[in-house]
């Protein structure tokens, strides 16, 4: 995106930058996001709360930063370094994500850091690491999708969540797997594509069912596929056995997808010369998200897609810097360069770069939900610094999270607007927005992009890097260790990531000024500085896995998986599945988009999509306020009749706070590997809202 001054008013608006990933397209929230830059709701002065019941009052930067570091230092001294925790974001630039991870480990010495990416694509990341030895959203440029003959979209609704990506799909060749007939599914159906609508939480069985059909119908016996499995993979036999039990009628009984549709989808997919399987949050945000993604990767491997030119598996990474944000150490078990925190050589490398002893680098901390749930408890952190997230709205079982945030001794939030989380804070630090600071981001293709500040932040506002600099210096670190400017931070990030999986060593800043793309891994500056293919040639690694996968033996691993149920299933008291997700007009917890008048007008309040028969059984007319009740609490939402909904399933967007917050309902059952909560399945019932006053839940 580019910020350009409007010719008439001189006001900055967002213009789409013309490069192939977004084809000059931009979603509605993108078009209007510049409004926030000049919104009167921007925070422009630090705020401090003197005591738990006092209001937030304005303060100077010196006072605010000194107050924060005094409290952090006190807690460290009395309760140990793990008493102070950090919560980061996939919305931060690479520089900020890196600096935040270093700040936690080096300036605070805490192991207690995690980030909202844990709630985002951590299941796909874990499955990708297991299968391929490396996790990069798309291991190929998005333009490869243009020529694909079959694209399976599992639990992704790009028509609303990534509109520019839709330009890469031929809708007639889409196979959309979503319990709802989304805008994406409708686009496919209108063009002659397929829509499979499984029961929420059953995608794993669906993938095995498709694999079964492909197997018994002989689609996997082509010489090319046999050779691919033999030469490029291990573990096929075990996965073949897993799939053997998922004959179509059994798969239909469990998933609700008709056997005939399964056969059709398998035939389309297997018959394509170039095909892709892409997962989104609908497949991933489950207590079995890793195994579910693994099952879809198994199907992709059986068909010989990953690492074959023109085909592949990918995860549709979500946030602004969802990719870069997951590589440089915000995750509780990770060090920069996508290294595991327990990897001895990695620790020694980082110790050298950071100028500390290896033993000083803490080990793994708690995952996002576990961290939030431990706040203010006896063994948990007593203080938290939040940078780039609004967990009071976006974390599962949000009433519990709000209670935990309230129970902290000390909460610090850096944000550019007030949010439901800043309202609970003891100190709020006003920071610059994306257009006001420079830095790099890495898109879902692993392409590193530079963003230059387009305007100065409002007076009184600092950048996140300046905030971390100010805090670190007051905690006794040197200013050079935590530079306030992005350029030296990126230089250090390149050294820190060198030799890691996500290696940025060769991503020289001057290369980012060219229009030609640079993809990680870019192992060294040698060769990266010249473009042997001419000035427009890509540098680094646009396509991964063409010769070998990232495991030591160069092979991809089939991952044997067994189906298991969601952690919570409908019963007599809560007879419906509730699933959650996004709508076009709002972004995430809504902290930003609910402040843009046009977006607020287009989508003013929480709603629940429900089949008319299901709604009528609960006595609910279209447009009437409903009470949605799960074991964790109650939400108020407008009934929205949607005739294409499964009668057993309702859908709520999670963008709204307070009584309309979908996350009041959600179940923090975690995937055992990725620690992803089950945002996409909980059991609920619907009631008329006027029957009684709303119950407060737990
Ligand atoms: N407008 C808008 N765009 C966004 C965002 C936003 O908040 N608003 N957020 C950004 C971010 S951070 C992300 S991560 C991406 C997310 O992008 P998506 O993954 O496309 O978003 P979701 O709406 O969370 O989930 C996608 C679909 O999963 C379906 N689903 C629910 N349960 C299941 C299930 O059990 N199985 C299957 N197969 N599908 C299921 C839902 O019906 C939904 O249509 O969007 C990004 N873009
Ligand atoms: N029920 C349900 N819940 C979900 C999901 C779901 O599908 N269903 N999806 C999950 C997913 S995929 C995600 S990514 C999370 C996202 O949820 P959150 O982590 O809450 O993300 P945002 O709403 O983007 O919150 C960002 C906050 O940080 C501020 N901010 C933005 N950029 C910056 C910055 O550069 N610096 C600082 N200091 N502040 C900044 C914004 O103003 C906003 O207040 O929600 C998760 N929660
Ligand atoms: Mo996300």
PDB file of N, CA, C and O in Angstrom, residues 561-593:
ATOM      1  N   UNK A 561      -2.214 -39.417  11.041  1.00  0.00           N
ATOM      2  CA  UNK A 561      -3.125 -38.697  11.935  1.00  0.00           C
ATOM      3  C   UNK A 561      -4.403 -39.494  12.129  1.00  0.00           C
ATOM      4  O   UNK A 561      -4.869 -40.179  11.219  1.00  0.00           O
ATOM      5  N   UNK A 562      -4.970 -39.382  13.314  1.00  0.00           N
ATOM      6  CA  UNK A 562      -6.248 -40.012  13.622  1.00  0.00           C
ATOM      7  C   UNK A 562      -7.267 -38.911  13.877  1.00  0.00           C
ATOM      8  O   UNK A 562      -6.947 -37.893  14.491  1.00  0.00           O
ATOM      9  N   UNK A 563      -8.496 -39.149  13.441  1.00  0.00           N
ATOM     10  CA  UNK A 563      -9.549 -38.168  13.712  1.00  0.00           C
ATOM     11  C   UNK A 563      -9.863 -38.141  15.202  1.00  0.00           C
ATOM     12  O   UNK A 563      -9.886 -39.171  15.875  1.00  0.00           O
ATOM     13  N   UNK A 564     -10.092 -36.970  15.746  1.00  0.00           N
ATOM     14  CA  UNK A 564     -10.686 -36.876  17.085  1.00  0.00           C
ATOM     15  C   UNK A 564     -11.691 -35.729  17.089  1.00  0.00           C
ATOM     16  O   UNK A 564     -11.635 -34.828  16.267  1.00  0.00           O
ATOM     17  N   UNK A 565     -12.619 -35.819  18.052  1.00  0.00           N
ATOM     18  CA  UNK A 565     -13.705 -34.846  18.078  1.00  0.00           C
ATOM     19  C   UNK A 565     -13.237 -33.511  18.639  1.00  0.00           C
ATOM     20  O   UNK A 565     -12.200 -33.429  19.299  1.00  0.00           O
ATOM     21  N   UNK A 566     -14.051 -32.482  18.417  1.00  0.00           N
ATOM     22  CA  UNK A 566     -13.796 -31.190  19.055  1.00  0.00           C
ATOM     23  C   UNK A 566     -13.888 -31.371  20.567  1.00  0.00           C
ATOM     24  O   UNK A 566     -14.522 -32.310  21.061  1.00  0.00           O
ATOM     25  N   UNK A 567     -13.262 -30.464  21.304  1.00  0.00           N
ATOM     26  CA  UNK A 567     -13.231 -30.595  22.763  1.00  0.00           C
ATOM     27  C   UNK A 567     -14.623 -30.483  23.365  1.00  0.00           C
ATOM     28  O   UNK A 567     -14.900 -31.024  24.430  1.00  0.00           O
ATOM     29  N   UNK A 568     -15.514 -29.761  22.671  1.00  0.00           N
ATOM     30  CA  UNK A 568     -16.870 -29.586  23.174  1.00  0.00           C
ATOM     31  C   UNK A 568     -17.841 -29.850  22.030  1.00  0.00           C
ATOM     32  O   UNK A 568     -17.681 -29.272  20.962  1.00  0.00           O
ATOM     33  N   UNK A 569     -18.811 -30.717  22.266  1.00  0.00           N
ATOM     34  CA  UNK A 569     -19.785 -31.021  21.216  1.00  0.00           C
ATOM     35  C   UNK A 569     -21.177 -30.595  21.685  1.00  0.00           C
ATOM     36  O   UNK A 569     -21.436 -30.505  22.886  1.00  0.00           O
ATOM     37  N   UNK A 570     -22.084 -30.316  20.743  1.00  0.00           N
ATOM     38  CA  UNK A 570     -23.453 -29.972  21.132  1.00  0.00           C
ATOM     39  C   UNK A 570     -24.085 -31.079  21.976  1.00  0.00           C
ATOM     40  O   UNK A 570     -23.792 -32.263  21.791  1.00  0.00           O
ATOM     41  N   UNK A 571     -24.939 -30.671  22.915  1.00  0.00           N
ATOM     42  CA  UNK A 571     -25.693 -31.629  23.725  1.00  0.00           C
ATOM     43  C   UNK A 571     -27.093 -31.039  23.937  1.00  0.00           C
ATOM     44  O   UNK A 571     -27.437 -30.030  23.307  1.00  0.00           O
ATOM     45  N   UNK A 572     -27.866 -31.644  24.818  1.00  0.00           N
ATOM     46  CA  UNK A 572     -29.252 -31.193  24.973  1.00  0.00           C
ATOM     47  C   UNK A 572     -29.319 -29.722  25.395  1.00  0.00           C
ATOM     48  O   UNK A 572     -30.175 -28.961  24.934  1.00  0.00           O
ATOM     49  N   UNK A 573     -28.424 -29.320  26.256  1.00  0.00           N
ATOM     50  CA  UNK A 573     -28.475 -27.950  26.763  1.00  0.00           C
ATOM     51  C   UNK A 573     -27.911 -26.916  25.781  1.00  0.00           C
ATOM     52  O   UNK A 573     -28.354 -25.773  25.735  1.00  0.00           O
ATOM     53  N   UNK A 574     -26.907 -27.328  25.050  1.00  0.00           N
ATOM     54  CA  UNK A 574     -26.259 -26.444  24.057  1.00  0.00           C
ATOM     55  C   UNK A 574     -26.254 -27.185  22.725  1.00  0.00           C
ATOM     56  O   UNK A 574     -25.248 -27.786  22.348  1.00  0.00           O
ATOM     57  N   UNK A 575     -27.390 -27.168  22.001  1.00  0.00           N
ATOM     58  CA  UNK A 575     -27.556 -28.093  20.871  1.00  0.00           C
ATOM     59  C   UNK A 575     -26.897 -27.662  19.564  1.00  0.00           C
ATOM     60  O   UNK A 575     -26.941 -28.416  18.601  1.00  0.00           O
ATOM     61  N   UNK A 576     -26.313 -26.465  19.488  1.00  0.00           N
ATOM     62  CA  UNK A 576     -25.790 -25.972  18.208  1.00  0.00           C
ATOM     63  C   UNK A 576     -24.270 -25.820  18.238  1.00  0.00           C
ATOM     64  O   UNK A 576     -23.688 -25.538  19.284  1.00  0.00           O
ATOM     65  N   UNK A 577     -23.669 -25.971  17.056  1.00  0.00           N
ATOM     66  CA  UNK A 577     -22.263 -25.589  16.908  1.00  0.00           C
ATOM     67  C   UNK A 577     -22.205 -24.087  16.705  1.00  0.00           C
ATOM     68  O   UNK A 577     -22.957 -23.546  15.885  1.00  0.00           O
ATOM     69  N   UNK A 578     -21.296 -23.429  17.409  1.00  0.00           N
ATOM     70  CA  UNK A 578     -21.014 -22.025  17.084  1.00  0.00           C
ATOM     71  C   UNK A 578     -19.615 -21.954  16.516  1.00  0.00           C
ATOM     72  O   UNK A 578     -18.673 -22.546  17.063  1.00  0.00           O
ATOM     73  N   UNK A 579     -19.491 -21.239  15.392  1.00  0.00           N
ATOM     74  CA  UNK A 579     -18.157 -20.968  14.903  1.00  0.00           C
ATOM     75  C   UNK A 579     -18.010 -19.457  14.723  1.00  0.00           C
ATOM     76  O   UNK A 579     -18.999 -18.726  14.738  1.00  0.00           O
ATOM     77  N   UNK A 580     -16.767 -19.012  14.639  1.00  0.00           N
ATOM     78  CA  UNK A 580     -16.503 -17.572  14.624  1.00  0.00           C
ATOM     79  C   UNK A 580     -15.542 -17.235  13.499  1.00  0.00           C
ATOM     80  O   UNK A 580     -14.872 -18.112  12.963  1.00  0.00           O
ATOM     81  N   UNK A 581     -15.471 -15.976  13.144  1.00  0.00           N
ATOM     82  CA  UNK A 581     -14.540 -15.546  12.112  1.00  0.00           C
ATOM     83  C   UNK A 581     -14.736 -14.079  11.805  1.00  0.00           C
ATOM     84  O   UNK A 581     -15.065 -13.295  12.695  1.00  0.00           O
ATOM     85  N   UNK A 582     -14.561 -13.756  10.521  1.00  0.00           N
ATOM     86  CA  UNK A 582     -14.454 -12.349  10.136  1.00  0.00           C
ATOM     87  C   UNK A 582     -15.528 -11.921   9.156  1.00  0.00           C
ATOM     88  O   UNK A 582     -16.086 -12.724   8.429  1.00  0.00           O
ATOM     89  N   UNK A 583     -15.745 -10.630   9.086  1.00  0.00           N
ATOM     90  CA  UNK A 583     -16.545 -10.041   8.030  1.00  0.00           C
ATOM     91  C   UNK A 583     -15.689  -8.980   7.364  1.00  0.00           C
ATOM     92  O   UNK A 583     -14.729  -8.478   7.957  1.00  0.00           O
ATOM     93  N   UNK A 584     -16.083  -8.612   6.138  1.00  0.00           N
ATOM     94  CA  UNK A 584     -15.279  -7.698   5.334  1.00  0.00           C
ATOM     95  C   UNK A 584     -14.981  -6.373   6.036  1.00  0.00           C
ATOM     96  O   UNK A 584     -13.859  -5.870   6.007  1.00  0.00           O
ATOM     97  N   UNK A 585     -15.985  -5.792   6.691  1.00  0.00           N
ATOM     98  CA  UNK A 585     -15.870  -4.398   7.112  1.00  0.00           C
ATOM     99  C   UNK A 585     -15.003  -4.182   8.338  1.00  0.00           C
ATOM    100  O   UNK A 585     -14.610  -3.056   8.634  1.00  0.00           O
ATOM    101  N   UNK A 586     -14.750  -5.252   9.116  1.00  0.00           N
ATOM    102  CA  UNK A 586     -14.026  -5.023  10.363  1.00  0.00           C
ATOM    103  C   UNK A 586     -12.711  -5.778  10.410  1.00  0.00           C
ATOM    104  O   UNK A 586     -12.553  -6.823   9.787  1.00  0.00           O
ATOM    105  N   UNK A 587     -11.792  -5.199  11.191  1.00  0.00           N
ATOM    106  CA  UNK A 587     -10.480  -5.801  11.322  1.00  0.00           C
ATOM    107  C   UNK A 587     -10.278  -6.254  12.763  1.00  0.00           C
ATOM    108  O   UNK A 587     -10.303  -5.439  13.692  1.00  0.00           O
ATOM    109  N   UNK A 588     -10.154  -7.558  12.908  1.00  0.00           N
ATOM    110  CA  UNK A 588      -9.774  -8.145  14.192  1.00  0.00           C
ATOM    111  C   UNK A 588     -10.672  -7.707  15.342  1.00  0.00           C
ATOM    112  O   UNK A 588     -11.883  -7.717  15.235  1.00  0.00           O
ATOM    113  N   UNK A 589     -10.041  -7.292  16.464  1.00  0.00           N
ATOM    114  CA  UNK A 589     -10.817  -6.917  17.642  1.00  0.00           C
ATOM    115  C   UNK A 589     -11.607  -5.641  17.378  1.00  0.00           C
ATOM    116  O   UNK A 589     -12.330  -5.170  18.250  1.00  0.00           O
ATOM    117  N   UNK A 590     -11.461  -5.060  16.205  1.00  0.00           N
ATOM    118  CA  UNK A 590     -12.269  -3.902  15.839  1.00  0.00           C
ATOM    119  C   UNK A 590     -11.770  -2.593  16.430  1.00  0.00           C
ATOM    120  O   UNK A 590     -12.351  -1.540  16.192  1.00  0.00           O
ATOM    121  N   UNK A 591     -10.673  -2.633  17.209  1.00  0.00           N
ATOM    122  CA  UNK A 591     -10.198  -1.418  17.884  1.00  0.00           C
ATOM    123  C   UNK A 591      -9.988  -0.295  16.867  1.00  0.00           C
ATOM    124  O   UNK A 591     -10.245   0.868  17.151  1.00  0.00           O
ATOM    125  N   UNK A 592      -9.532  -0.664  15.669  1.00  0.00           N
ATOM    126  CA  UNK A 592      -9.301   0.362  14.660  1.00  0.00           C
ATOM    127  C   UNK A 592     -10.557   0.613  13.826  1.00  0.00           C
ATOM    128  O   UNK A 592     -10.986   1.749  13.666  1.00  0.00           O
ATOM    129  N   UNK A 593     -11.160  -0.449  13.283  1.00  0.00           N
ATOM    130  CA  UNK A 593     -12.230  -0.241  12.301  1.00  0.00           C
ATOM    131  C   UNK A 593     -13.537   0.230  12.934  1.00  0.00           C
ATOM    132  O   UNK A 593     -14.323   0.891  12.270  1.00  0.00           O
TER     133      UNK A 593
END
